[in-house]
């Protein structure tokens, strides 16, 4: 069987290189690539047999007529989950952020997270990650506009999985998403979140040192002011405690008018006391960072409820009084298990785990590290 090339996981330069080896001329290849990524259109006669267009069945659930959570079936019977989140601005305009998954399930075991209850099924390929953006742009219905597809401005790697445990695929996906011949997402509108994988943070920092990628963003799921609490709710902290995390963040590339986003899921009775706020502000003082307070969204079978709004407000106000730049993240999609920390398919929890490199149709391995100028 002829190996296929995953068009969704490639920059134009990589796709042209694969096409030249099959005798196709660059103008035709360039037009095919741009049309598919920019408009979702397939060539009139279909793609050549060596191209895998990566499109999969999509099922969407809309919340409050605006937030859209959608699942996409994969070749092996698993599925990804993604969320389109509307962001309303002070001038009344609305932009949309796409929250993408980098893995099916997650191995990190964070006690407050729905995805962690699945365990890790497998990592996604770059094409499977980009397919989530392609589906949001061209396959998911927008009931407000009465059309199919959303204009996506921001990409956040905050869905299922730990991006730093699948960094090669994540970087490959970012290269395609930001390719001006494809989706043209500005790097400043791309954020990768991590539980604190220090080696991954350093490798991601190397990408920011490449021309054109210095404005990519980093978010870190901190969620606790000290090792004792963090180790209780985030097992990764036992292997990579806060001191190691802080050291990696202090080495992370810095740029003017930008800061690392430190995420803090506020869990009642766990990390929401006034002294916790004071402690986390003192911890973050050496960093150039913002503190993003996220009211806990209960997972299935959660031992904790969502926090009271007054408690959230008190925590945010106290952080600001401590001199820490702090924002409260709005809660969207909680009723449909589409909010932060709620992605995960309960139906596949009991399946046998598959390897990170799950069997799939043969693909041609093509170098995709070329960034177009």
Coordinates of C-alpha atoms in Angstrom, one line a residue:
X1 CA 0.0 0.0 0.0
X2 CA 1.3 3.4 -0.9
X3 CA 2.3 5.6 2.0
X4 CA 0.2 8.7 2.4
X5 CA 1.2 12.2 3.3
X6 CA -0.8 14.0 6.0
X7 CA -1.5 17.4 4.5
X8 CA -2.9 18.7 7.8
X9 CA 0.3 18.1 9.6
X10 CA 2.6 19.9 7.2
X11 CA 3.8 23.3 6.3
X12 CA 3.6 24.3 2.6
X13 CA 7.4 23.8 2.3
X14 CA 7.1 20.2 3.6
X15 CA 4.1 19.4 1.4
X16 CA 5.8 20.8 -1.7
X17 CA 8.9 18.6 -1.0
X18 CA 6.7 15.5 -0.8
X19 CA 4.8 16.5 -4.0
X20 CA 8.0 17.1 -6.0
X21 CA 9.1 13.5 -5.3
X22 CA 5.9 12.4 -7.0
X23 CA 6.3 14.6 -10.1
X24 CA 3.8 17.4 -9.2
X25 CA 4.7 21.0 -10.1
X26 CA 4.8 23.6 -7.3
X27 CA 2.1 26.0 -8.6
X28 CA -0.5 23.2 -8.6
X29 CA 0.6 21.9 -5.2
X30 CA 0.7 25.4 -3.7
X31 CA -2.9 26.1 -4.9
X32 CA -4.1 22.7 -3.5
X33 CA -2.5 23.3 -0.1
X34 CA -3.7 26.9 0.3
X35 CA -7.3 26.1 -0.9
X36 CA -7.7 23.2 1.5
X37 CA -6.3 25.0 4.6
X38 CA -7.8 28.4 3.9
X39 CA -11.3 27.4 2.6
X40 CA -11.7 23.7 3.4
X41 CA -12.2 23.0 -0.3
X42 CA -11.1 19.7 -1.8
X43 CA -9.8 19.7 -5.4
X44 CA -12.6 19.1 -7.9
X45 CA -11.2 15.6 -8.7
X46 CA -10.3 14.9 -5.1
X47 CA -6.8 14.6 -3.7
X48 CA -4.2 12.4 -5.2
X49 CA -4.1 9.0 -3.7
X50 CA -0.9 9.8 -1.8
X51 CA -2.6 12.6 0.2
X52 CA -4.4 12.0 3.4
X53 CA -6.7 14.9 4.0
X54 CA -7.2 14.0 7.7
X55 CA -10.9 14.8 7.9
X56 CA -12.9 12.8 10.3
X57 CA -16.6 12.7 11.5
X58 CA -17.4 15.5 13.9
X59 CA -20.1 15.7 16.6
X60 CA -20.8 19.1 18.3
X61 CA -22.7 20.2 21.4
X62 CA -23.5 23.9 21.7
X63 CA -23.7 25.6 25.1
X64 CA -25.6 28.9 25.6
X65 CA -25.8 29.3 21.8
X66 CA -22.1 30.3 21.7
X67 CA -19.6 27.9 23.2
X68 CA -19.2 24.7 21.1
X69 CA -17.7 21.5 22.3
X70 CA -17.0 19.0 19.6
X71 CA -15.6 15.5 19.3
X72 CA -13.8 14.1 16.3
X73 CA -13.5 10.3 15.6
X74 CA -10.0 9.0 15.0
X75 CA -9.0 6.1 12.8
X76 CA -8.6 3.7 15.7
X77 CA -12.0 4.3 17.4
X78 CA -10.7 6.9 19.9
X79 CA -11.7 10.5 19.7
X80 CA -10.4 14.0 20.4
X81 CA -12.4 16.7 22.3
X82 CA -12.1 20.4 21.5
X83 CA -13.9 23.6 22.5
X84 CA -14.6 26.8 20.6
X85 CA -14.9 29.6 23.2
X86 CA -16.3 33.1 22.4
X87 CA -14.4 36.0 23.9
X88 CA -16.4 39.2 24.2
X89 CA -14.3 42.4 24.3
X90 CA -14.9 45.8 25.9
X91 CA -15.8 47.3 22.5
X92 CA -18.5 44.7 22.0
X93 CA -16.6 42.7 19.4
X94 CA -16.3 38.9 19.7
X95 CA -13.4 36.7 18.9
X96 CA -13.1 33.0 19.2
X97 CA -10.5 30.8 20.9
X98 CA -10.0 27.2 20.1
X99 CA -9.0 24.9 22.9
X100 CA -7.2 21.8 21.3
X101 CA -6.2 18.5 22.7
X102 CA -2.7 17.1 22.3
X103 CA -3.4 13.6 23.5
X104 CA -6.4 11.2 24.1
X105 CA -6.5 11.1 27.8
X106 CA -3.6 12.2 30.1
X107 CA -1.0 10.4 32.2
X108 CA -0.5 13.3 34.7
X109 CA -3.2 12.2 37.2
X110 CA -4.3 15.6 38.4
X111 CA -7.1 14.9 41.0
X112 CA -9.3 17.8 39.9
X113 CA -9.2 17.0 36.2
X114 CA -11.7 14.9 34.2
X115 CA -9.2 14.0 31.6
X116 CA -6.9 12.4 34.2
X117 CA -9.6 9.9 35.1
X118 CA -9.2 8.4 31.6
X119 CA -5.5 7.7 31.9
X120 CA -3.4 8.1 28.7
X121 CA -4.7 6.3 25.7
X122 CA -2.2 7.7 23.2
X123 CA -0.7 10.9 21.9
X124 CA -2.0 12.7 18.8
X125 CA 0.0 13.3 15.6
X126 CA 0.5 16.8 14.4
X127 CA -2.1 16.2 11.7
X128 CA -4.7 15.1 14.3
X129 CA -4.0 18.2 16.3
X130 CA -4.4 20.5 13.3
X131 CA -7.5 18.6 12.2
X132 CA -9.2 20.1 15.3
X133 CA -8.6 23.6 13.9
X134 CA -9.7 22.5 10.4
X135 CA -12.9 21.1 11.8
X136 CA -13.6 24.3 13.9
X137 CA -13.1 26.4 10.7
X138 CA -15.1 24.3 8.3
X139 CA -17.2 21.5 9.9
X140 CA -18.7 22.7 13.2
X141 CA -22.0 24.6 12.9
X142 CA -22.1 28.2 14.2
X143 CA -25.8 28.6 15.3
X144 CA -25.4 32.3 16.0
X145 CA -24.2 33.1 12.5
X146 CA -26.4 30.4 11.0
X147 CA -23.4 29.1 9.1
X148 CA -20.8 26.3 9.3
X149 CA -17.4 27.1 10.7
X150 CA -15.9 29.6 13.1
X151 CA -13.3 32.3 12.6
X152 CA -10.6 31.3 15.0
X153 CA -8.2 33.9 16.4
X154 CA -6.5 32.2 19.3
X155 CA -5.3 28.6 19.9
X156 CA -4.7 27.3 23.4
X157 CA -3.3 23.8 24.0
X158 CA -5.4 23.3 27.1
X159 CA -7.6 20.4 26.1
X160 CA -6.9 16.7 26.8
X161 CA -3.3 15.7 27.4
X162 CA 0.0 17.2 28.5
X163 CA 1.4 19.1 25.5
X164 CA 5.0 18.8 26.7
X165 CA 4.7 15.0 26.7
X166 CA 3.9 15.2 23.0
X167 CA 6.0 18.2 22.1
X168 CA 7.3 17.1 18.7
X169 CA 3.7 16.8 17.4
X170 CA 2.6 20.0 19.2
X171 CA 5.5 22.0 17.5
X172 CA 4.6 20.4 14.2
X173 CA 1.0 21.5 14.6
X174 CA 2.0 25.0 15.6
X175 CA 4.2 25.3 12.5
X176 CA 1.2 24.4 10.3
X177 CA -1.3 26.6 12.2
X178 CA 0.9 29.6 11.9
X179 CA 2.0 29.0 8.3
X180 CA 0.8 32.0 6.3
X181 CA -0.1 29.7 3.4
X182 CA -2.3 27.7 5.8
X183 CA -4.3 29.2 8.7
X184 CA -2.0 32.1 9.4
X185 CA -2.6 32.2 13.1
X186 CA -0.3 34.7 14.6
X187 CA 2.2 33.1 17.0
X188 CA 1.2 35.7 19.7
X189 CA -2.2 34.1 19.7
X190 CA -0.9 30.6 20.4
X191 CA -0.5 29.4 24.0
X192 CA 0.8 26.1 25.2
X193 CA -0.1 25.0 28.7
X194 CA 1.8 22.5 30.9
X195 CA 1.5 21.0 34.4
X196 CA 5.2 21.9 34.8
X197 CA 7.3 19.5 32.7
X198 CA 10.6 21.3 33.1
X199 CA 12.4 19.6 30.2
X200 CA 9.5 20.3 27.9
X201 CA 9.5 24.0 29.0
X202 CA 13.1 24.3 28.1
X203 CA 12.6 22.6 24.7
X204 CA 9.6 24.9 24.0
X205 CA 11.8 27.8 24.9
X206 CA 14.1 26.7 22.1
X207 CA 11.3 27.1 19.7
X208 CA 10.7 30.7 20.9
X209 CA 14.3 31.4 20.0
X210 CA 13.7 30.6 16.3
X211 CA 12.9 33.5 13.9
X212 CA 9.2 34.1 13.8
X213 CA 8.2 32.2 16.9
X214 CA 9.4 34.5 19.7
X215 CA 5.9 35.6 20.5
X216 CA 4.5 32.2 21.3
X217 CA 3.0 32.0 24.8
X218 CA 3.4 29.7 27.8
X219 CA 0.9 28.9 30.5
X220 CA 1.7 26.8 33.6
X221 CA -0.9 25.0 35.7
X222 CA 0.4 25.8 39.2
X223 CA -2.7 25.4 41.4
X224 CA -1.0 25.4 44.7
X225 CA 1.2 27.7 46.8
X226 CA 3.5 25.0 48.1
X227 CA 4.8 21.5 47.5
X228 CA 2.6 19.9 50.1
X229 CA -0.7 20.9 48.6
X230 CA 0.6 20.6 45.0
X231 CA 1.8 17.1 45.5
X232 CA -1.6 16.1 46.9
X233 CA -3.5 17.3 43.9
X234 CA -0.9 17.1 41.1
X235 CA 1.3 13.9 41.3
X236 CA 3.8 15.5 38.8
X237 CA 5.0 17.7 41.7
X238 CA 6.5 14.7 43.5
X239 CA 8.9 14.2 40.6
X240 CA 9.3 17.9 39.6
X241 CA 8.7 20.1 42.7
X242 CA 8.0 23.8 42.6
X243 CA 11.7 24.7 43.0
X244 CA 12.6 22.9 39.8
X245 CA 9.6 24.4 38.0
X246 CA 10.6 27.9 39.1
X247 CA 14.2 27.4 37.9
X248 CA 12.9 26.4 34.4
X249 CA 10.6 29.4 34.3
X250 CA 13.3 31.8 35.3
X251 CA 15.3 30.5 32.3
X252 CA 12.4 30.8 29.9
X253 CA 12.9 33.4 27.1
X254 CA 11.4 36.8 28.0
X255 CA 10.1 39.5 25.7
X256 CA 8.8 43.0 26.3
X257 CA 5.1 43.4 27.2
X258 CA 4.6 39.7 27.7
X259 CA 4.4 37.4 30.7
X260 CA 4.1 33.7 31.6
X261 CA 0.5 32.9 32.5
X262 CA 0.4 31.0 35.9
X263 CA -3.0 29.2 36.1
X264 CA -4.5 28.6 39.5
X265 CA -7.6 26.4 39.8
X266 CA -9.4 27.6 42.9
X267 CA -10.6 24.5 44.8
X268 CA -12.8 25.0 47.9
X269 CA -11.0 23.9 51.1
X270 CA -7.8 23.0 49.3
X271 CA -6.0 26.1 48.0
X272 CA -8.4 29.0 48.5
X273 CA -7.5 30.4 51.9
X274 CA -6.2 33.9 52.4
X275 CA -2.8 32.6 53.5
X276 CA -2.6 30.5 50.3
X277 CA -3.1 33.6 48.2
X278 CA -0.3 35.4 50.2
X279 CA 2.0 32.4 49.7
X280 CA 1.5 32.1 46.0
X281 CA 2.0 35.8 45.4
X282 CA 5.3 35.6 47.3
X283 CA 6.3 32.5 45.3
X284 CA 5.6 34.3 42.0
X285 CA 7.3 37.6 42.8
X286 CA 10.6 36.7 41.1
X287 CA 8.8 35.9 37.9
X288 CA 7.4 38.1 35.2
X289 CA 4.0 36.5 35.2
X290 CA 0.3 37.0 35.4
X291 CA -1.9 34.9 37.8
X292 CA -5.0 33.5 36.1
X293 CA -7.5 32.3 38.8
X294 CA -9.9 29.6 37.5
X295 CA -12.9 28.7 39.5
X296 CA -12.9 24.9 39.8
X297 CA -15.2 23.1 37.4
X298 CA -16.2 19.8 39.1
X299 CA -15.4 16.7 37.2
X300 CA -17.6 13.6 37.3
X301 CA -17.5 12.2 40.8
X302 CA -15.6 15.2 42.1
X303 CA -15.0 15.3 45.9
X304 CA -15.1 19.1 45.7
X305 CA -17.9 21.6 44.6
X306 CA -17.4 24.7 42.5
X307 CA -16.2 27.7 44.6
X308 CA -18.6 30.4 45.7
X309 CA -18.3 33.5 43.6
X310 CA -17.5 35.7 46.6
X311 CA -14.6 33.4 47.5
X312 CA -13.2 33.7 44.0
X313 CA -13.5 37.5 44.1
X314 CA -11.8 37.7 47.5
X315 CA -8.9 35.6 46.3
X316 CA -8.4 37.8 43.2
X317 CA -8.7 41.0 45.1
X318 CA -6.2 39.8 47.7
X319 CA -3.7 38.9 45.0
X320 CA -4.0 42.3 43.4
X321 CA -3.5 43.9 46.8
X322 CA -0.3 41.8 47.1
X323 CA 0.9 43.5 43.9
X324 CA 0.4 40.5 41.7
X325 CA -1.2 41.1 38.3
X326 CA -4.3 38.8 38.5
X327 CA -7.3 38.0 36.4
X328 CA -10.3 35.7 36.9
X329 CA -11.0 33.4 34.1
X330 CA -14.7 33.4 33.0
X331 CA -16.5 30.1 33.3
X332 CA -17.9 28.8 30.0
X333 CA -19.3 25.4 29.1
X334 CA -19.5 23.9 32.6
X335 CA -23.0 22.5 32.1
X336 CA -21.9 20.5 29.1
X337 CA -18.6 19.3 30.6
X338 CA -16.8 21.7 28.2
X339 CA -15.1 24.0 30.7
X340 CA -11.5 24.0 31.9
X341 CA -10.6 20.6 33.4
X342 CA -13.8 18.8 32.2
X343 CA -12.8 17.3 28.9
X344 CA -12.7 13.5 28.7
X345 CA -14.8 10.6 27.5
X346 CA -16.1 8.5 30.3
X347 CA -17.1 5.7 27.9
X348 CA -13.5 4.9 27.0
X349 CA -12.0 5.0 30.5
X350 CA -12.0 1.2 30.9
X351 CA -10.5 0.4 27.5
X352 CA -7.0 -1.1 27.4
X353 CA -4.4 1.6 27.1
X354 CA -2.7 1.7 23.8
X355 CA 0.9 2.7 23.0
X356 CA 1.8 6.3 22.4
X357 CA 2.5 5.3 18.9
X358 CA -0.8 3.6 18.1
X359 CA -1.0 1.7 14.8
X360 CA -2.5 3.8 12.0
X361 CA -2.5 3.9 8.2
X362 CA 1.0 4.1 6.7
X363 CA 2.3 7.6 6.5
X364 CA 5.3 9.0 4.8
X365 CA 7.6 10.7 7.3
X366 CA 8.3 14.1 6.0
X367 CA 10.5 16.8 7.6
X368 CA 8.1 19.6 8.8
X369 CA 10.5 21.8 10.7
X370 CA 10.8 24.3 7.9
X371 CA 9.3 27.6 8.9
X372 CA 8.3 29.7 5.9
X373 CA 9.5 33.3 6.1

